[in-house]
mmCIF file of C-alpha atoms in Angstrom:
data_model
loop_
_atom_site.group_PDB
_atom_site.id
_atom_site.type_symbol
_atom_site.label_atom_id
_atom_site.label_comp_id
_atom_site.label_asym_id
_atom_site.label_seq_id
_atom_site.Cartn_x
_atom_site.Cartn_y
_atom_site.Cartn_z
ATOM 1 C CA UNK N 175 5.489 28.408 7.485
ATOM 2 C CA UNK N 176 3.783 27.170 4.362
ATOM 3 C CA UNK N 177 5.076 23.326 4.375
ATOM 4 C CA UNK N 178 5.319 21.209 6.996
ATOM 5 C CA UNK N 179 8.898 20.547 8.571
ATOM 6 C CA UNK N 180 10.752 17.340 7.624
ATOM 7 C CA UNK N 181 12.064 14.349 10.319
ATOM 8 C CA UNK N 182 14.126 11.973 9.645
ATOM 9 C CA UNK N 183 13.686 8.687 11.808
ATOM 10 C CA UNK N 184 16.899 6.895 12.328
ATOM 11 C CA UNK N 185 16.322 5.579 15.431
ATOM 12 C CA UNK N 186 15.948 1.986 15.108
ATOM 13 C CA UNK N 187 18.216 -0.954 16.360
ATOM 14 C CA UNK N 188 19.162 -2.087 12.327
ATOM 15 C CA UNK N 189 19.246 -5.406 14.282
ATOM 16 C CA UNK N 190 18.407 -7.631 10.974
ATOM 17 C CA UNK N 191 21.530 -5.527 9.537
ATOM 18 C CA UNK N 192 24.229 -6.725 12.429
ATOM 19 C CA UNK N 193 23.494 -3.497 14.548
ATOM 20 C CA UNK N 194 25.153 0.240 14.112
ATOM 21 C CA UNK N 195 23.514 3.042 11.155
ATOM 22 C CA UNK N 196 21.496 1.599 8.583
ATOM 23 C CA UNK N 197 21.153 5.489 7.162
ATOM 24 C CA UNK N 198 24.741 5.301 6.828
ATOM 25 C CA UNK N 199 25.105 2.376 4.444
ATOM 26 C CA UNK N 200 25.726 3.052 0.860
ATOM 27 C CA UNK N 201 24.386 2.798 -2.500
ATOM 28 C CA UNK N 202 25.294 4.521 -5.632
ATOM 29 C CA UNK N 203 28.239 5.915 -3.915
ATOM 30 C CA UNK N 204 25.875 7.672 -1.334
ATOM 31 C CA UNK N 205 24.771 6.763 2.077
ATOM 32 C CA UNK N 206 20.901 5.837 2.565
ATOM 33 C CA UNK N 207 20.362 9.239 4.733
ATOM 34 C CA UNK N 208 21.865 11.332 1.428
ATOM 35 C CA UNK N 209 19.403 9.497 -0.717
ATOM 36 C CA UNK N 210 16.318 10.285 1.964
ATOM 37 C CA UNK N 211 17.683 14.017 2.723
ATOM 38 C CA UNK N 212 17.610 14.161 -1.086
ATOM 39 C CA UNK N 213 14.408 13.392 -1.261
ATOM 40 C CA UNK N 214 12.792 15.059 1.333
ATOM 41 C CA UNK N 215 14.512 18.539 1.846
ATOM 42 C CA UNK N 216 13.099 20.403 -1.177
ATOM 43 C CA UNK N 217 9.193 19.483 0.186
ATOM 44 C CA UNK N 218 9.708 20.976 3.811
ATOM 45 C CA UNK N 219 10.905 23.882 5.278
ATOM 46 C CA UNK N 220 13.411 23.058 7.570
ATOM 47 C CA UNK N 221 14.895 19.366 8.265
ATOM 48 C CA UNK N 222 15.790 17.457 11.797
ATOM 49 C CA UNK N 223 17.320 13.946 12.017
ATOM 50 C CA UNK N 224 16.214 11.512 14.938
ATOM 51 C CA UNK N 225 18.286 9.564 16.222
ATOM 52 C CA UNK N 226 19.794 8.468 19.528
ATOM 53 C CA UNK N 227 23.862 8.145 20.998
ATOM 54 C CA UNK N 228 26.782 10.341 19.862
ATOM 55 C CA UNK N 229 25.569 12.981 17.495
ATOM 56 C CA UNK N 230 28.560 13.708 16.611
ATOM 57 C CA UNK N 231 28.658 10.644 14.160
ATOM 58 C CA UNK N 232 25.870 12.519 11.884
ATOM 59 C CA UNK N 233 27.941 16.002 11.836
ATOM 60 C CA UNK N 234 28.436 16.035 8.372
ATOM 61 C CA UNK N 235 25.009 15.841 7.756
ATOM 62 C CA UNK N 236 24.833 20.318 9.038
ATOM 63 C CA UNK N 237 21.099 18.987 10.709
ATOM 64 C CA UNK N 238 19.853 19.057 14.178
ATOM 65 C CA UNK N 239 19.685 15.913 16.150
ATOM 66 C CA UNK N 240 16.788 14.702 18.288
ATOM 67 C CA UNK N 241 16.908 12.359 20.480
ATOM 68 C CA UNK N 242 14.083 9.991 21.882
ATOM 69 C CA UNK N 243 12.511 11.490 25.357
ATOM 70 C CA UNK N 244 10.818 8.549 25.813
ATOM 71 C CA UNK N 245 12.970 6.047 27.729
ATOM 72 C CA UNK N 246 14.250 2.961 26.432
ATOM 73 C CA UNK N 247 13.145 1.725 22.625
ATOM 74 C CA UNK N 248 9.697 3.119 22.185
ATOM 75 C CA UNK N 249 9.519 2.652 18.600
ATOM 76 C CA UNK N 250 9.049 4.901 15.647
ATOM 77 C CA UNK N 251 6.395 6.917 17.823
ATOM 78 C CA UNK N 252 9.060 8.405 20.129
ATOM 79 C CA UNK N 253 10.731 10.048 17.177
ATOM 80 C CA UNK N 254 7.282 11.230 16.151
ATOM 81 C CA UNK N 255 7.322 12.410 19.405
ATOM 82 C CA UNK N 256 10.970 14.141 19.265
ATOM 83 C CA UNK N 257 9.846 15.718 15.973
ATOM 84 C CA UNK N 258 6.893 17.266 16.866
ATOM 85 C CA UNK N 259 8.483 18.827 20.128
ATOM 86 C CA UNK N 260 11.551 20.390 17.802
ATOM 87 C CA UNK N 261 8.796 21.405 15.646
ATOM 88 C CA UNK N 262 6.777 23.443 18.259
ATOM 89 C CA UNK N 263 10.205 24.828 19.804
ATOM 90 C CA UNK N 264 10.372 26.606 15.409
ATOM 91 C CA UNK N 265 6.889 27.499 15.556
ATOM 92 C CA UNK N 266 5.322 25.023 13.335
ATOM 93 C CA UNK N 267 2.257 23.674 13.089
ATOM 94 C CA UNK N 268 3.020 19.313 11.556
ATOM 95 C CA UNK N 269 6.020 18.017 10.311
ATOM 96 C CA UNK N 270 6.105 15.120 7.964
ATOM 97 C CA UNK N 271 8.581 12.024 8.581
ATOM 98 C CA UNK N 272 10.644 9.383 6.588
ATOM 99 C CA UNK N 273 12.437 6.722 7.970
ATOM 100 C CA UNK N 274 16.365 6.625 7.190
ATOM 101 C CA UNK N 275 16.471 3.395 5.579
ATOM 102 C CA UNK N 276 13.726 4.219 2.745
ATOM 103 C CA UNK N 277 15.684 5.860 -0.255
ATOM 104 C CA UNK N 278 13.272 5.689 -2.990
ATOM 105 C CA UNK N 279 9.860 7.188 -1.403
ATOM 106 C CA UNK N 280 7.960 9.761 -3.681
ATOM 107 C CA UNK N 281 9.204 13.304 -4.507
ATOM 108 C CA UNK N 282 5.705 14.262 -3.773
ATOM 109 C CA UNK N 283 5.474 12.598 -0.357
ATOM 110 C CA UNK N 284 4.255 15.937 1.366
ATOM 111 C CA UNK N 285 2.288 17.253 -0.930
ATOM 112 C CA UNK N 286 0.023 13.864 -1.292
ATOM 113 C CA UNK N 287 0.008 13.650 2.673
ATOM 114 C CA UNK N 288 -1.160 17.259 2.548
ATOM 115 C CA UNK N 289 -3.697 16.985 0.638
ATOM 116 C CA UNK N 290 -5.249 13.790 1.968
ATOM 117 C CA UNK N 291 -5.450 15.513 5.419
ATOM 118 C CA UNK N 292 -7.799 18.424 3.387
ATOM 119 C CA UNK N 293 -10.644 19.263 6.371
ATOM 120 C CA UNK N 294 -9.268 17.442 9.044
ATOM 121 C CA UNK N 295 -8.548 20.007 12.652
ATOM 122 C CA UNK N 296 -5.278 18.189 12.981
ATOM 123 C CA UNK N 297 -3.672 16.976 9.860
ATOM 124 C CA UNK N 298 -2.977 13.245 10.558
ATOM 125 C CA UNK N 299 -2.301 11.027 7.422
ATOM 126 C CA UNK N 300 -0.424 7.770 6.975
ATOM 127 C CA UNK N 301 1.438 6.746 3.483
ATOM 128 C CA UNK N 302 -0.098 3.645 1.853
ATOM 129 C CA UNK N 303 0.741 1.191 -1.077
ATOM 130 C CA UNK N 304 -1.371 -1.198 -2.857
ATOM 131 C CA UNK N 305 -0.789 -4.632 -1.482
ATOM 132 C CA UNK N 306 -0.550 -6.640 -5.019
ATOM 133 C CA UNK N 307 -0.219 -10.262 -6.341
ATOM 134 C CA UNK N 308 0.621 -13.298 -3.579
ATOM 135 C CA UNK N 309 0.299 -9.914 -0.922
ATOM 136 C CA UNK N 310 -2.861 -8.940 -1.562
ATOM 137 C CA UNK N 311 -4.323 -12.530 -0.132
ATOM 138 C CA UNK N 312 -2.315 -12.422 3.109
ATOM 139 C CA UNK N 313 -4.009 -11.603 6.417
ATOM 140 C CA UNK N 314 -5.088 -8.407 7.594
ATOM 141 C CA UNK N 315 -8.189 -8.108 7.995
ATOM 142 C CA UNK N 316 -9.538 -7.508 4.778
ATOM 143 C CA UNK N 317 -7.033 -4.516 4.114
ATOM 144 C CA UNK N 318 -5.861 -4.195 0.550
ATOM 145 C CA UNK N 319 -2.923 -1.480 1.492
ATOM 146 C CA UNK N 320 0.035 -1.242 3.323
ATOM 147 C CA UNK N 321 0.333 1.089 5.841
ATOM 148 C CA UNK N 322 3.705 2.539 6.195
ATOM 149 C CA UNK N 323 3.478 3.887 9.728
ATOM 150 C CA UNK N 324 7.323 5.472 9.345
ATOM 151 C CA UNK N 325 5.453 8.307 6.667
ATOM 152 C CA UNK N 326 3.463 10.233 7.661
ATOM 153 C CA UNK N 327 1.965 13.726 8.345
ATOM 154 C CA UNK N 328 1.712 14.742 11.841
ATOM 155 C CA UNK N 329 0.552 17.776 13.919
ATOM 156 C CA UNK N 330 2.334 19.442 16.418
ATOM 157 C CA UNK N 331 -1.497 20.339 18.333
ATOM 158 C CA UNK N 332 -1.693 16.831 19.428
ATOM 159 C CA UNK N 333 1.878 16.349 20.664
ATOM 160 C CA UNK N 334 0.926 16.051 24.533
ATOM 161 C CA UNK N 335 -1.502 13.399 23.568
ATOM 162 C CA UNK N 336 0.955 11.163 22.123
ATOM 163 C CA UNK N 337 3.472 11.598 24.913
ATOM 164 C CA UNK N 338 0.909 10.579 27.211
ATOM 165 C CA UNK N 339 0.470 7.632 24.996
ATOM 166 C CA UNK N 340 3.821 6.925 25.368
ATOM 167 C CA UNK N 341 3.992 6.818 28.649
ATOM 168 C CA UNK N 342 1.084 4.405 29.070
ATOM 169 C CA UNK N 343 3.098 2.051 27.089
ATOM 170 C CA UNK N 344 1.372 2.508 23.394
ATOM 171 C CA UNK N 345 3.814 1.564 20.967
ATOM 172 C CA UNK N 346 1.386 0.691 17.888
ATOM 173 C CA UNK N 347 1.739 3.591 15.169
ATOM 174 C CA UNK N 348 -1.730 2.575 14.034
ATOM 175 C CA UNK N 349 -3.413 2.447 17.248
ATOM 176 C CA UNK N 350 -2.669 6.061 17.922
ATOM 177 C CA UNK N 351 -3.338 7.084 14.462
ATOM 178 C CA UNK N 352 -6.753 5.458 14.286
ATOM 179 C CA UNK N 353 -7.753 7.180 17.536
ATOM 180 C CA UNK N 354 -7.384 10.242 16.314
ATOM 181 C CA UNK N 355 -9.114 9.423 13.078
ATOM 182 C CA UNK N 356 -5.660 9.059 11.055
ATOM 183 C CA UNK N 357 -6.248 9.239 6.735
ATOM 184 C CA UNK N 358 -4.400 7.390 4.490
ATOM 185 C CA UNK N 359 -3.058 8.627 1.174
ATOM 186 C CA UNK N 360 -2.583 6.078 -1.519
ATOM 187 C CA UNK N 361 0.591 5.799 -3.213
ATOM 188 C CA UNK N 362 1.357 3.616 -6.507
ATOM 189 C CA UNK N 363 3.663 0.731 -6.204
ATOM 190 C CA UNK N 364 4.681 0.149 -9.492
ATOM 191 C CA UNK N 365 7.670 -0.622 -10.822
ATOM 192 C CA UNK N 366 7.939 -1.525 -7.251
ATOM 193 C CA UNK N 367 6.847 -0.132 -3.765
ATOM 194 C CA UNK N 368 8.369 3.315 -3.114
ATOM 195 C CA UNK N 369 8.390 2.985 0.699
ATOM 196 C CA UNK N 370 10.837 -0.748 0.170
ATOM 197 C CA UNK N 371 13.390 -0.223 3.032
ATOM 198 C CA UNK N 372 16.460 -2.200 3.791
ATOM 199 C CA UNK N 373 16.443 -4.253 6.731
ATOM 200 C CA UNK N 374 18.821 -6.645 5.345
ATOM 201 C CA UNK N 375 22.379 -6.929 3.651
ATOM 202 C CA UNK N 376 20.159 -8.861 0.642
ATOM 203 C CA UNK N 377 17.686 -5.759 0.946
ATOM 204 C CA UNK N 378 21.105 -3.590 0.678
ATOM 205 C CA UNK N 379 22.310 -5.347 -2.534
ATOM 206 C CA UNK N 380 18.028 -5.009 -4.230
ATOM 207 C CA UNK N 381 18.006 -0.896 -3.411
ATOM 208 C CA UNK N 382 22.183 -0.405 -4.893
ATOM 209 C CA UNK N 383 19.734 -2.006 -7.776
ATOM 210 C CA UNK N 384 16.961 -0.289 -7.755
ATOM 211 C CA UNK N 385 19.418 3.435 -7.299
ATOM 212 C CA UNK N 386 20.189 2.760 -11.141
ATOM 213 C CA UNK N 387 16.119 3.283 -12.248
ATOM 214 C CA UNK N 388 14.892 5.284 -9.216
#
């Protein structure tokens, strides 16, 4: 396979957003997983959705369904984790992930990940944005990005590792990443930060927006 294959995450709580399918809220007449399938099915070579309860509530959708097999919440990890084991099962080698509630990340999200991780054994790259204005002076530690752990390029060669991870209770994105010598690969956030995601019904009413320019 000459791309990586494409995961979904949608298996948060959406607590901020009252509970239930963030993916399956609407803008522009379209849910947020249309707008994110959209996106990301013409840069991989086959597509999986995570998530966890009733699949049956996604059928429309004609994509496989992982669920976490990691035990209670773990986190965006255990759907890294769900991916990669999918992944292995159709003989790939990384898959690349998006979270469901992201609608506007870049058309070129694989091919920018892919190239970041030139060199490295196991391709292992996180998406970044600038961290601008009022942003750029908040804490941590000196970083001028954000990290958007929910992004990222991930190979199926180190899949035992991370379950094992799991299991010991890691839950960090960035801890694991940085062990294994994770990259980053820079995106631009201008007119505004590709990787925004709606965690609340104001952040619902800012993307039916930002659907009309992106």
């Amino acid at each position: 396979m000459s791309n990586p294959l494409g995961v979904i995450l949608a298996g948060g709580l959406a607590t901020r957003m009252g509970g239930g399918d963030k993916g399956l809220l609407q803008i522009g007449g379209q849910s947020l997983l249309a707008h994110v399938i959209d996106r990301l099915a013409p840069q991989v070579d086959a597509l999986a959705l995570n998530a966890n309860g009733d699949p049956e509530r996604f059928a429309d959708l004609n994509l496989p369904v992982l669920p976490d097999t990691i035990e209670g919440f773990a986190g965006p990890l255990a759907g890294v984790l769900a991916g990669l084991d999918w992944a292995a099962e159709q003989g790939g080698e990384s898959i690349v992930t998006a979270a469901a509630d992201t609608p506007f990340f870049p058309r070129d999200l694989v091919a920018r990940l892919t190239l970041a991780a030139a060199g490295q054994a196991h391709p292992l790259v996180l998406a970044t944005t600038p961290r601008t204005g009022a942003e750029a002076l908040k804490s941590g530690g000196g970083k001028r990005v954000n990290r958007h752990p929910t992004f990222g390029l991930w190979p199926v060669a180190l899949r035992d590792d991370l379950r094992d991870a799991l299991k010991g209770g890691l839950r960090k994105v960035v801890l694991w990443t940085d062990k294994h010598d994770g990259r980053e690969a820079l995106f631009p956030a201008d007119p505004f930060d590709p990787f925004f995601n709606v965690n609340t019904p104001e952040d619902l009413a800012r993307a039916e927006k930002l659907a009309e320019q992106a």
